Coordinates of C-alpha atoms and ligand atoms in Angstrom, one line a residue:
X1 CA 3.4 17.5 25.2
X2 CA 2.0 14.8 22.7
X3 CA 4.4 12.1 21.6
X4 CA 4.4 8.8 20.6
X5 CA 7.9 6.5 21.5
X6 CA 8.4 3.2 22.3
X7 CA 9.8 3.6 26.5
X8 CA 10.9 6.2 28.3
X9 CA 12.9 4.8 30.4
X10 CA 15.6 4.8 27.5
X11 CA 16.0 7.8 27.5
X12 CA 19.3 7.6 29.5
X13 CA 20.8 5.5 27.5
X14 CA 19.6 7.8 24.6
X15 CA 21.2 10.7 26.0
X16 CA 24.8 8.9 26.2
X17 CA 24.6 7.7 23.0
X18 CA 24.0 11.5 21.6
X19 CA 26.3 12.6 23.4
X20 CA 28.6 10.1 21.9
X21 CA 27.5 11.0 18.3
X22 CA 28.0 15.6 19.1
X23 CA 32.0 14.6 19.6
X24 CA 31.8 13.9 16.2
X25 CA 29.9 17.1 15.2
X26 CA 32.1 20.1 15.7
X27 CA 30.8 22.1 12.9
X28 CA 27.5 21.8 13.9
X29 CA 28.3 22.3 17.2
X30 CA 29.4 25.6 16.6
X31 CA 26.3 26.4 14.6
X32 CA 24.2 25.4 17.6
X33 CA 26.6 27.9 20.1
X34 CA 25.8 30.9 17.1
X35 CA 22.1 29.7 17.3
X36 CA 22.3 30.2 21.0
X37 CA 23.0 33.6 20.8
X38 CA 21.4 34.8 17.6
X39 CA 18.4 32.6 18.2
X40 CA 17.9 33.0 14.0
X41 CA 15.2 30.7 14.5
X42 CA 12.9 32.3 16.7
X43 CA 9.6 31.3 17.1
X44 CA 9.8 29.5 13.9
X45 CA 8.0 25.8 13.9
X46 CA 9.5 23.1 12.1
X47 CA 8.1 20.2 11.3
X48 CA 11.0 17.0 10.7
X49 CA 10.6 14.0 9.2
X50 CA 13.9 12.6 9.4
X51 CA 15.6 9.1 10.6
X52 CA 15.7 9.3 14.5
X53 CA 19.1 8.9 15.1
X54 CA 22.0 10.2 17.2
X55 CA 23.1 12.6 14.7
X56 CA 19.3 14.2 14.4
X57 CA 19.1 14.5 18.1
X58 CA 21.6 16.8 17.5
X59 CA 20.3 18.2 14.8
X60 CA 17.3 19.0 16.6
X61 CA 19.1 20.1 19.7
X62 CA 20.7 22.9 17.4
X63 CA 17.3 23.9 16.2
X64 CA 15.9 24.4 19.2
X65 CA 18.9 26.3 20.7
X66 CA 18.1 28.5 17.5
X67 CA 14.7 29.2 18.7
X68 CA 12.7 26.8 16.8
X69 CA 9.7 25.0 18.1
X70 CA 10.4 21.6 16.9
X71 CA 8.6 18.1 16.2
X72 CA 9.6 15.4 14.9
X73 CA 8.3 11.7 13.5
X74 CA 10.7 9.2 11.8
X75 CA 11.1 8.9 7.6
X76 CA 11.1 4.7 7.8
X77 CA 9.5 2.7 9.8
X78 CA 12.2 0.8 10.9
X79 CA 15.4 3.4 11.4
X80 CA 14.4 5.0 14.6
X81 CA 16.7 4.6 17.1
X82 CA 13.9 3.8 20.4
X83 CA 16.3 5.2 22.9
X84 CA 17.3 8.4 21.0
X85 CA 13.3 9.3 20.8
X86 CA 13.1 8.7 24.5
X87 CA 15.8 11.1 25.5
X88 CA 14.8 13.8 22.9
X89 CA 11.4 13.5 24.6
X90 CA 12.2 13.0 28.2
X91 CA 15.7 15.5 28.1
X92 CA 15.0 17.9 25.5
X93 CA 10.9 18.8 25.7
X94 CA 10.8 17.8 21.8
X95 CA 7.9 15.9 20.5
X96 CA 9.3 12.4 19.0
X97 CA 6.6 10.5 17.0
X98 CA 8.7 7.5 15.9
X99 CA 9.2 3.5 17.2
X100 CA 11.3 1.4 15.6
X101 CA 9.2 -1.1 13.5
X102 CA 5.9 0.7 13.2
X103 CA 3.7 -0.1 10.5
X104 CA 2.7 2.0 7.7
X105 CA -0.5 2.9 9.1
X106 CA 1.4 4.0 12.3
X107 CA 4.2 5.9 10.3
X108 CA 1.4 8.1 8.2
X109 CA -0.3 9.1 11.8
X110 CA 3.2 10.2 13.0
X111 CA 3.6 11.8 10.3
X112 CA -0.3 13.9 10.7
X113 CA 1.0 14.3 14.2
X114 CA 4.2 16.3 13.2
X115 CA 1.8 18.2 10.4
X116 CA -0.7 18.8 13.6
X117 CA 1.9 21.4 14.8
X118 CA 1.4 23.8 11.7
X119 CA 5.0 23.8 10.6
X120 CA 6.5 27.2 8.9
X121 CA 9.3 24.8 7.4
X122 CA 9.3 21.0 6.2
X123 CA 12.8 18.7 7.2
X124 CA 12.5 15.8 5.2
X125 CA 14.4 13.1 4.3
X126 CA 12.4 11.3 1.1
X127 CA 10.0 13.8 0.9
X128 CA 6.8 12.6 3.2
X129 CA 6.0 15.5 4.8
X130 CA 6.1 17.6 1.4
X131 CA 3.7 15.0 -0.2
X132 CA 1.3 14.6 2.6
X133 CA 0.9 18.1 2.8
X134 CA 0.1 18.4 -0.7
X135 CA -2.4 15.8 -0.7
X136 CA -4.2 15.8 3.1
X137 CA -2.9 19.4 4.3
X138 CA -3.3 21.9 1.9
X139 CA -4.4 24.4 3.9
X140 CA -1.0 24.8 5.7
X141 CA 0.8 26.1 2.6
X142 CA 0.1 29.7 2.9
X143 CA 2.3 30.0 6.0
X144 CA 4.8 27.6 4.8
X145 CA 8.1 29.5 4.4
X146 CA 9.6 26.5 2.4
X147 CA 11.2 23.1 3.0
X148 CA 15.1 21.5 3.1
X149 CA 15.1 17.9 1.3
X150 CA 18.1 15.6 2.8
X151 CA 18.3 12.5 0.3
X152 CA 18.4 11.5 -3.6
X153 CA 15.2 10.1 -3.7
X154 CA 13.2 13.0 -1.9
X155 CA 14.9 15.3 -4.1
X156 CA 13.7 13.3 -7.4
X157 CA 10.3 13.5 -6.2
X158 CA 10.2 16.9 -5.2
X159 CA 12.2 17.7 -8.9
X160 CA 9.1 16.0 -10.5
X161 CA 6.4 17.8 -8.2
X162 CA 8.4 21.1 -9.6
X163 CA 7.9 20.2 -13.3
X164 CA 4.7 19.2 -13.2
X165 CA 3.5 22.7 -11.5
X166 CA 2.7 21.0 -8.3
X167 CA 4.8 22.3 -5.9
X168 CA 3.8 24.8 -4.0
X169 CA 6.1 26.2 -1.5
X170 CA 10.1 26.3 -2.2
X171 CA 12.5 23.6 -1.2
X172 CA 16.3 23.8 -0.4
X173 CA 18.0 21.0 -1.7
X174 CA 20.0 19.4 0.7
X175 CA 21.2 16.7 -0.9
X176 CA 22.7 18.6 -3.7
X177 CA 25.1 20.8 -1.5
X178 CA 28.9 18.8 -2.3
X179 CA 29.2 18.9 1.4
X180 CA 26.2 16.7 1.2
X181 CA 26.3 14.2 -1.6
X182 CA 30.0 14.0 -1.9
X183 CA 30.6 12.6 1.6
X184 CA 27.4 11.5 3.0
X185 CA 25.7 9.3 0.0
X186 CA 29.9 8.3 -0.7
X187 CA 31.3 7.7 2.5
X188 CA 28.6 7.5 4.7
X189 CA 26.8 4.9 2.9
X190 CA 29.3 3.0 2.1
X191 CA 30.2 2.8 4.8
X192 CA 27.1 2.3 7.4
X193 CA 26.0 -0.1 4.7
X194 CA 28.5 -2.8 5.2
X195 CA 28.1 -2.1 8.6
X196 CA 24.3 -3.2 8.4
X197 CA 25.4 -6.1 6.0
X198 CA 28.2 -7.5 8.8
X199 CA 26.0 -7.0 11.6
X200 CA 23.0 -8.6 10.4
X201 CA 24.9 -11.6 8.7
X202 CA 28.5 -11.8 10.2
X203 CA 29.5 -12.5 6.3
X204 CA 33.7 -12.6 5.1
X205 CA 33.6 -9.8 2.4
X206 CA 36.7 -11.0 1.3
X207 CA 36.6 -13.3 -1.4
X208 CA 32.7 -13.0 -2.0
X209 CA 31.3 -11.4 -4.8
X210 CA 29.3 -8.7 -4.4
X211 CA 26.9 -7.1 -7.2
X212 CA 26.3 -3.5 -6.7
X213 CA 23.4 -2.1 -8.3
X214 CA 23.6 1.5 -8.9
X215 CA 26.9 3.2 -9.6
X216 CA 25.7 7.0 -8.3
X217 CA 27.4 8.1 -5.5
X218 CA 25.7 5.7 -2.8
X219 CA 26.7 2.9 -5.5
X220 CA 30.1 4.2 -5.4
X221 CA 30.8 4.6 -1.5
X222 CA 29.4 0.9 -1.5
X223 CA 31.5 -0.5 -4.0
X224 CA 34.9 1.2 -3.1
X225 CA 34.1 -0.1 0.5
X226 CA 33.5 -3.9 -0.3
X227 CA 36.6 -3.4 -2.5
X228 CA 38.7 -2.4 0.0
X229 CA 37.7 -5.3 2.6
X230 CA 38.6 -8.2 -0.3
X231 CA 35.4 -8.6 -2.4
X232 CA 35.3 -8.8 -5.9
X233 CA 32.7 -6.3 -7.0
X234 CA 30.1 -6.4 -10.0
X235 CA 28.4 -3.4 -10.8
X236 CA 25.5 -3.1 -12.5
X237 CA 23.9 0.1 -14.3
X238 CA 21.5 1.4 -16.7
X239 CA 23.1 4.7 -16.8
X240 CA 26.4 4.4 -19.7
X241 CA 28.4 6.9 -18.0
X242 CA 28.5 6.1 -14.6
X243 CA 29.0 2.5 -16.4
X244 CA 31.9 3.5 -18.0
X245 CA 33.1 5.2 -14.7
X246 CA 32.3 1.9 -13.0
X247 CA 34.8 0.1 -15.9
X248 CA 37.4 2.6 -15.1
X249 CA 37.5 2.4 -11.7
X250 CA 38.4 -1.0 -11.6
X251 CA 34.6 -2.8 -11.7
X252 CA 33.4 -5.9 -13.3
X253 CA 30.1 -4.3 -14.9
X254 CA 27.1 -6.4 -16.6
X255 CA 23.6 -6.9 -16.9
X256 CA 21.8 -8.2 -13.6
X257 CA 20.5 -11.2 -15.0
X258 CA 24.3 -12.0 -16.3
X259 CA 25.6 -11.3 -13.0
X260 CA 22.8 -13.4 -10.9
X261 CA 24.4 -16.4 -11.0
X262 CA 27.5 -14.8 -9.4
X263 CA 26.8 -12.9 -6.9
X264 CA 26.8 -13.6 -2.8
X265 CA 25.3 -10.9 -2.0
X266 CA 23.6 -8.1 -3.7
X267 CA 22.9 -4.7 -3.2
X268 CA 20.0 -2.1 -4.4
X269 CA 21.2 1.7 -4.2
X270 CA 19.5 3.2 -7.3
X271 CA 16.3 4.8 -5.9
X272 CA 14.4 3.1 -8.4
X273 CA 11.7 0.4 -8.1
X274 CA 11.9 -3.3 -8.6
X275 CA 15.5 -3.4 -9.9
X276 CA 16.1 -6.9 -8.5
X277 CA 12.8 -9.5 -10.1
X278 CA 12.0 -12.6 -10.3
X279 CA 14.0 -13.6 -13.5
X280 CA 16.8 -12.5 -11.3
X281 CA 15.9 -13.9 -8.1
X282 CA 15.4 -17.3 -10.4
X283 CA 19.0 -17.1 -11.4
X284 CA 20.9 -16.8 -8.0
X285 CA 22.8 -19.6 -6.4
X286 CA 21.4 -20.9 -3.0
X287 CA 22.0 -18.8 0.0
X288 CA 22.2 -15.6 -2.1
X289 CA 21.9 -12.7 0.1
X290 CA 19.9 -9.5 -1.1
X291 CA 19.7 -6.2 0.5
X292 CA 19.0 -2.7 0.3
X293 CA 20.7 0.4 0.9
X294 CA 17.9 2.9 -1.1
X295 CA 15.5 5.1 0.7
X296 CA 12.7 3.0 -0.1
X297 CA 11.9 -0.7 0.0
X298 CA 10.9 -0.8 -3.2
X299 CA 14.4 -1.6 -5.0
X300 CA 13.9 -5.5 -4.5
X301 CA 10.8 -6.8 -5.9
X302 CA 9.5 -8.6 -2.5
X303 CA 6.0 -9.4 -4.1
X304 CA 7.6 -11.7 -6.5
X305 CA 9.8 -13.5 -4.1
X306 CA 7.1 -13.8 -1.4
X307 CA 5.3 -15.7 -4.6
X308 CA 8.1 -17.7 -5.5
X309 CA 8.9 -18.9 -1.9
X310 CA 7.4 -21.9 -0.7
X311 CA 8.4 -21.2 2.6
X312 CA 10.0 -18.6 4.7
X313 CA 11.0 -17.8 8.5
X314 CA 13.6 -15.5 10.0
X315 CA 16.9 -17.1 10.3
X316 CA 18.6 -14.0 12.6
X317 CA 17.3 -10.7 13.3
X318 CA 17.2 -8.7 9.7
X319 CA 17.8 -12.0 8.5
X320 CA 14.9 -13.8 6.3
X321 CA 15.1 -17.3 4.5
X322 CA 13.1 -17.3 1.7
X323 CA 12.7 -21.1 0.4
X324 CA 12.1 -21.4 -3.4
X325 CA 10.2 -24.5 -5.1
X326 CA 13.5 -26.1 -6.3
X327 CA 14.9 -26.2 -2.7
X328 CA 16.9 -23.2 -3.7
X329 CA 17.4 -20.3 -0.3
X330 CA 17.4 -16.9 -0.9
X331 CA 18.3 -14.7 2.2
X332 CA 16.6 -11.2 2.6
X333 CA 18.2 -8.5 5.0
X334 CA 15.8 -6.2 7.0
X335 CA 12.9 -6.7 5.3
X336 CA 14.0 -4.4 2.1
X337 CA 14.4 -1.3 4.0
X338 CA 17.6 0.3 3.9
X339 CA 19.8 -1.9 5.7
X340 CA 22.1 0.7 6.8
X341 CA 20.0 2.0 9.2
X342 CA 17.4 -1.1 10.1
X343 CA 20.3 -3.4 11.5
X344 CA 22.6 -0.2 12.3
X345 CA 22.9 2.9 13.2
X346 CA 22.7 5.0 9.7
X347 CA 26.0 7.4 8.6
X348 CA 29.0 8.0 11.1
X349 CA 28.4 11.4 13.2
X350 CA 31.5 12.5 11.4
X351 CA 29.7 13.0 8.2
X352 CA 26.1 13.6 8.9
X353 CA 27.8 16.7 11.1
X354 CA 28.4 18.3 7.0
X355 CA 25.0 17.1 5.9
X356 CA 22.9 18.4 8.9
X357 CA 25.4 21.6 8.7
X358 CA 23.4 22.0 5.6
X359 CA 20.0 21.5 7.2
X360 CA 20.3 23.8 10.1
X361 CA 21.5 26.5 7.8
X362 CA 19.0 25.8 5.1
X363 CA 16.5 26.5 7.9
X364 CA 18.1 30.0 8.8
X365 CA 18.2 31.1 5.0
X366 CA 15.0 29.9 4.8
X367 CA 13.9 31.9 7.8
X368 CA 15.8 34.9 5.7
X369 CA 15.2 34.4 2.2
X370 CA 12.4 31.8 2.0
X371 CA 9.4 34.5 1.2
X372 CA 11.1 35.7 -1.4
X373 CA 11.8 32.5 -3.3
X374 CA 9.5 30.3 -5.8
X375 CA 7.9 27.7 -5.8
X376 CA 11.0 25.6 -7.2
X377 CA 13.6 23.0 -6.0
X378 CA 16.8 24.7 -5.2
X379 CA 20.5 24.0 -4.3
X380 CA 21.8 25.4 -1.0
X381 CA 24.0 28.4 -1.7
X382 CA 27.4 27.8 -2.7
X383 CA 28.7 30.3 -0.2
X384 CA 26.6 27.9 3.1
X385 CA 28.1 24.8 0.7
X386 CA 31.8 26.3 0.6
X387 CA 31.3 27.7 4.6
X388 CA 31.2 24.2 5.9
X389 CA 33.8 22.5 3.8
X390 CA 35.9 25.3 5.7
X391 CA 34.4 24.9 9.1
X392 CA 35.1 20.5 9.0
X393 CA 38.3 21.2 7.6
X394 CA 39.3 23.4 10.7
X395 CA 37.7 21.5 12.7
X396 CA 40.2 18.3 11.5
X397 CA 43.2 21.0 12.1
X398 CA 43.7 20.2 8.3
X399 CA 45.1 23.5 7.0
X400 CA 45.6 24.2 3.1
X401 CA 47.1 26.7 0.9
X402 CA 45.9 30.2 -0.7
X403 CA 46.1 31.3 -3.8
X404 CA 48.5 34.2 -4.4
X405 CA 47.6 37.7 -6.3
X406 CA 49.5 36.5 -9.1
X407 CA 47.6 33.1 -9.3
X408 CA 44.4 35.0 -8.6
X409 CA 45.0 37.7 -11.4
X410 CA 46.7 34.2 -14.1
X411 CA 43.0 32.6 -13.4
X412 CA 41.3 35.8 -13.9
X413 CA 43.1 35.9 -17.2
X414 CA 43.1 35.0 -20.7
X415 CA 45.9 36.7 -22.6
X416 CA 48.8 34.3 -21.3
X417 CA 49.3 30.9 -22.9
X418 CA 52.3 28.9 -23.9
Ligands
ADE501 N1 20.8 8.9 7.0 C1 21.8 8.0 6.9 N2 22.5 7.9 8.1 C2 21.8 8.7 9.0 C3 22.0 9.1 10.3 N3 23.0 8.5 11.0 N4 21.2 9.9 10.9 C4 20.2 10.5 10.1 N5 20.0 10.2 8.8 C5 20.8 9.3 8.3

């Protein structure tokens, strides 16, 4: 079996750790004990390009239990968790192209190596595998069932290949489920954000002010977090509802440049590019701390500051001290990439359990449905969407209350009023 990891000999400690992570999984757990026995998945080869964390071990475990000949290579170069690949490799007989810190050139070849296994579906998690298919694989389309897209950004991409006429095999939206977006890009990266923050910088969030760029629901989860722990929080926006949200839930909100000079520490979560430049960088106060949190390292415009440094060196791991000509020290975290996952370990297992919920049974309706759907971008069906919610909630031994016939028939109605 072809593979590419960093050791092997992690691969205990891998196993542990994902094992650690599936306590916190029970809905997915019990789609992987249905996949057992239905084996919906059958034969099927699906190709991932996904973080390589504990949580996707898991995911991948399910797929195979499912039946599915699975391979998988990492979506950025520096989230792969090295002991995770070993143990998927060594335990679970699944090809792992990923090692933590790869270059680019490295990252596209794991990418070709996961494409060399002909998938009939495409995992992805920024939309990678969907665009190198398009432009070095074309060939494999015709037995391409159709593809699940995990995040924002992937999803935004794929949306544009759709309206251009570009796209040509169907994709399942992920991201869009509200057992996805609402908890994941909220809690989970608010959470595994300031996780990646603390860990790389051992900063006091209380009392420092923190500029949040991007008020979707990443920008959100972020904010309410550093909040809660004591900072005062700017958010900045080009969007003027989610501004006016921002004002309403208790946020400072402003243009960048007015809040430059304020802030500690800021962070990109807008899945746009250069959102941080150098008329903002030239506005900070020495030891300003900058960070990601998007998909791509694109959100902080590292050109510019690489120009306006006069000297740099790492300070920590994930930690970079970029020296400007005035004497002035800006301090980058994990080289732009999303921080959450370079300095730690991505989303809680509690949460990625809902989103990869949604993958493994976008797989099965894609195994089901997937010939008989265009060549669009579409949302997971609200009855998979409203099936999990159900599944975590019993799983947390949270019940709630039904409606009765006479509430049912009262909605169903329009005669009654005052
Ligand atoms: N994206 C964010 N957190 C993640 C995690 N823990 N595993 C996989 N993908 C993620």
């Amino acid at each position: 079996m072809k593979h590419d990891i960093r050791d092997p000999q992690l691969a205990e400690q891998g196993k542990l750790r994902i094992e650690w992570a599936a306590r916190d999984m029970p809905v997915l757990k019990q789609i992987r004990a249905r996949f057992e026995k239905e084996k919906p998945l059958s034969d099927v080869k699906i190709g991932c390009c996904l973080h390589v964390t504990t949580e996707t071990a898991n995911l991948m475990i399910a797929l195979k239990a499912g039946g599915a000949q699975v391979a998988l290579c990492a979506s950025n170069p520096l989230s792969t968790q090295d002991d995770v690949a070993a143990s998927l490799v060594e335990h679970e007989g699944i090809p792992v192209f990923a090692v933590k810190g790869e270059d680019n050139d490295r990252y596209y070849d794991h990418i070709r190596s996961v494409l060399a296994a002909e998938p009939n579906i495409t995992m992805d998690d920024g939309a990678d595998l969907v665009s190198t298919i398009h432009t070095e694989r074309k060939e494999l389309i015709p037995e391409i069932l159709g593809g699940s897209e995990e995040t924002t950004t992937g999803v935004v991409r794929l949306r544009s290949m759709e309206q251009k006429g570009v796209l040509a095999y169907p994709i399942i939206a992920v991201n869009d489920s509200d057992t996805k977006h609402l908890f994941d890009n909220r809690y989970g990266t608010g959470q595994s954000t300031i996780d990646g923050i603390l860990r790389a910088t051992n900063i006091l969030l209380a009392g420092a002010t923190i500029v949040v760029c991007g008020y979707g629901w990443c920008g959100r989860g972020l904010a309410m977090r550093a909040k809660g722990m004591g900072a005062r929080v700017i958010v900045t926006e080009v969007d003027a509802l989610k501004a006016l949200e921002a004002v309403m839930d208790g946020y400072r909100v402003m243009p960048l440049a007015q809040a430059a000079p304020e802030g500690d520490l800021f962070v990109t979560v807008t899945g746009n590019l250069k959102v941080v430049r150098a008329e903002h960088f030239q506005l900070m106060k020495d030891g300003a701390i900058v960070a990601n949190s998007g998909h791509f390292n694109v959100e902080l415009d590292l050109d510019a500051l690489g120009k306006m440094a006069e000297r740099r060196r790492n300070v920590r791991e994930y930690v970079q001290e970029f020296t400007l000509a005035d004497g002035k020290r800006i301090y980058l975290l994990g080289e732009g990439r999303l921080i959450n996952l370079a300095a730690a370990e991505g989303h809680p297992a509690c949460v990625m359990d809902m989103s990869f919920a949604n993958q493994a049974l976008a797989a099965e309706y894609l195994v089901v449905e997937g010939k008989k759907l265009e060549r669009r971008v579409y949302g997971v069906p609200e009855k998979i969407d409203r099936h999990i919610a159900e599944l975590k909630l019993k799983a947390m031994d949270v019940d709630i209350d039904i409606l009765t016939a006479e509430q049912k028939s009262y909605l169903a109605s329009w005669e009654l009023g005052t």
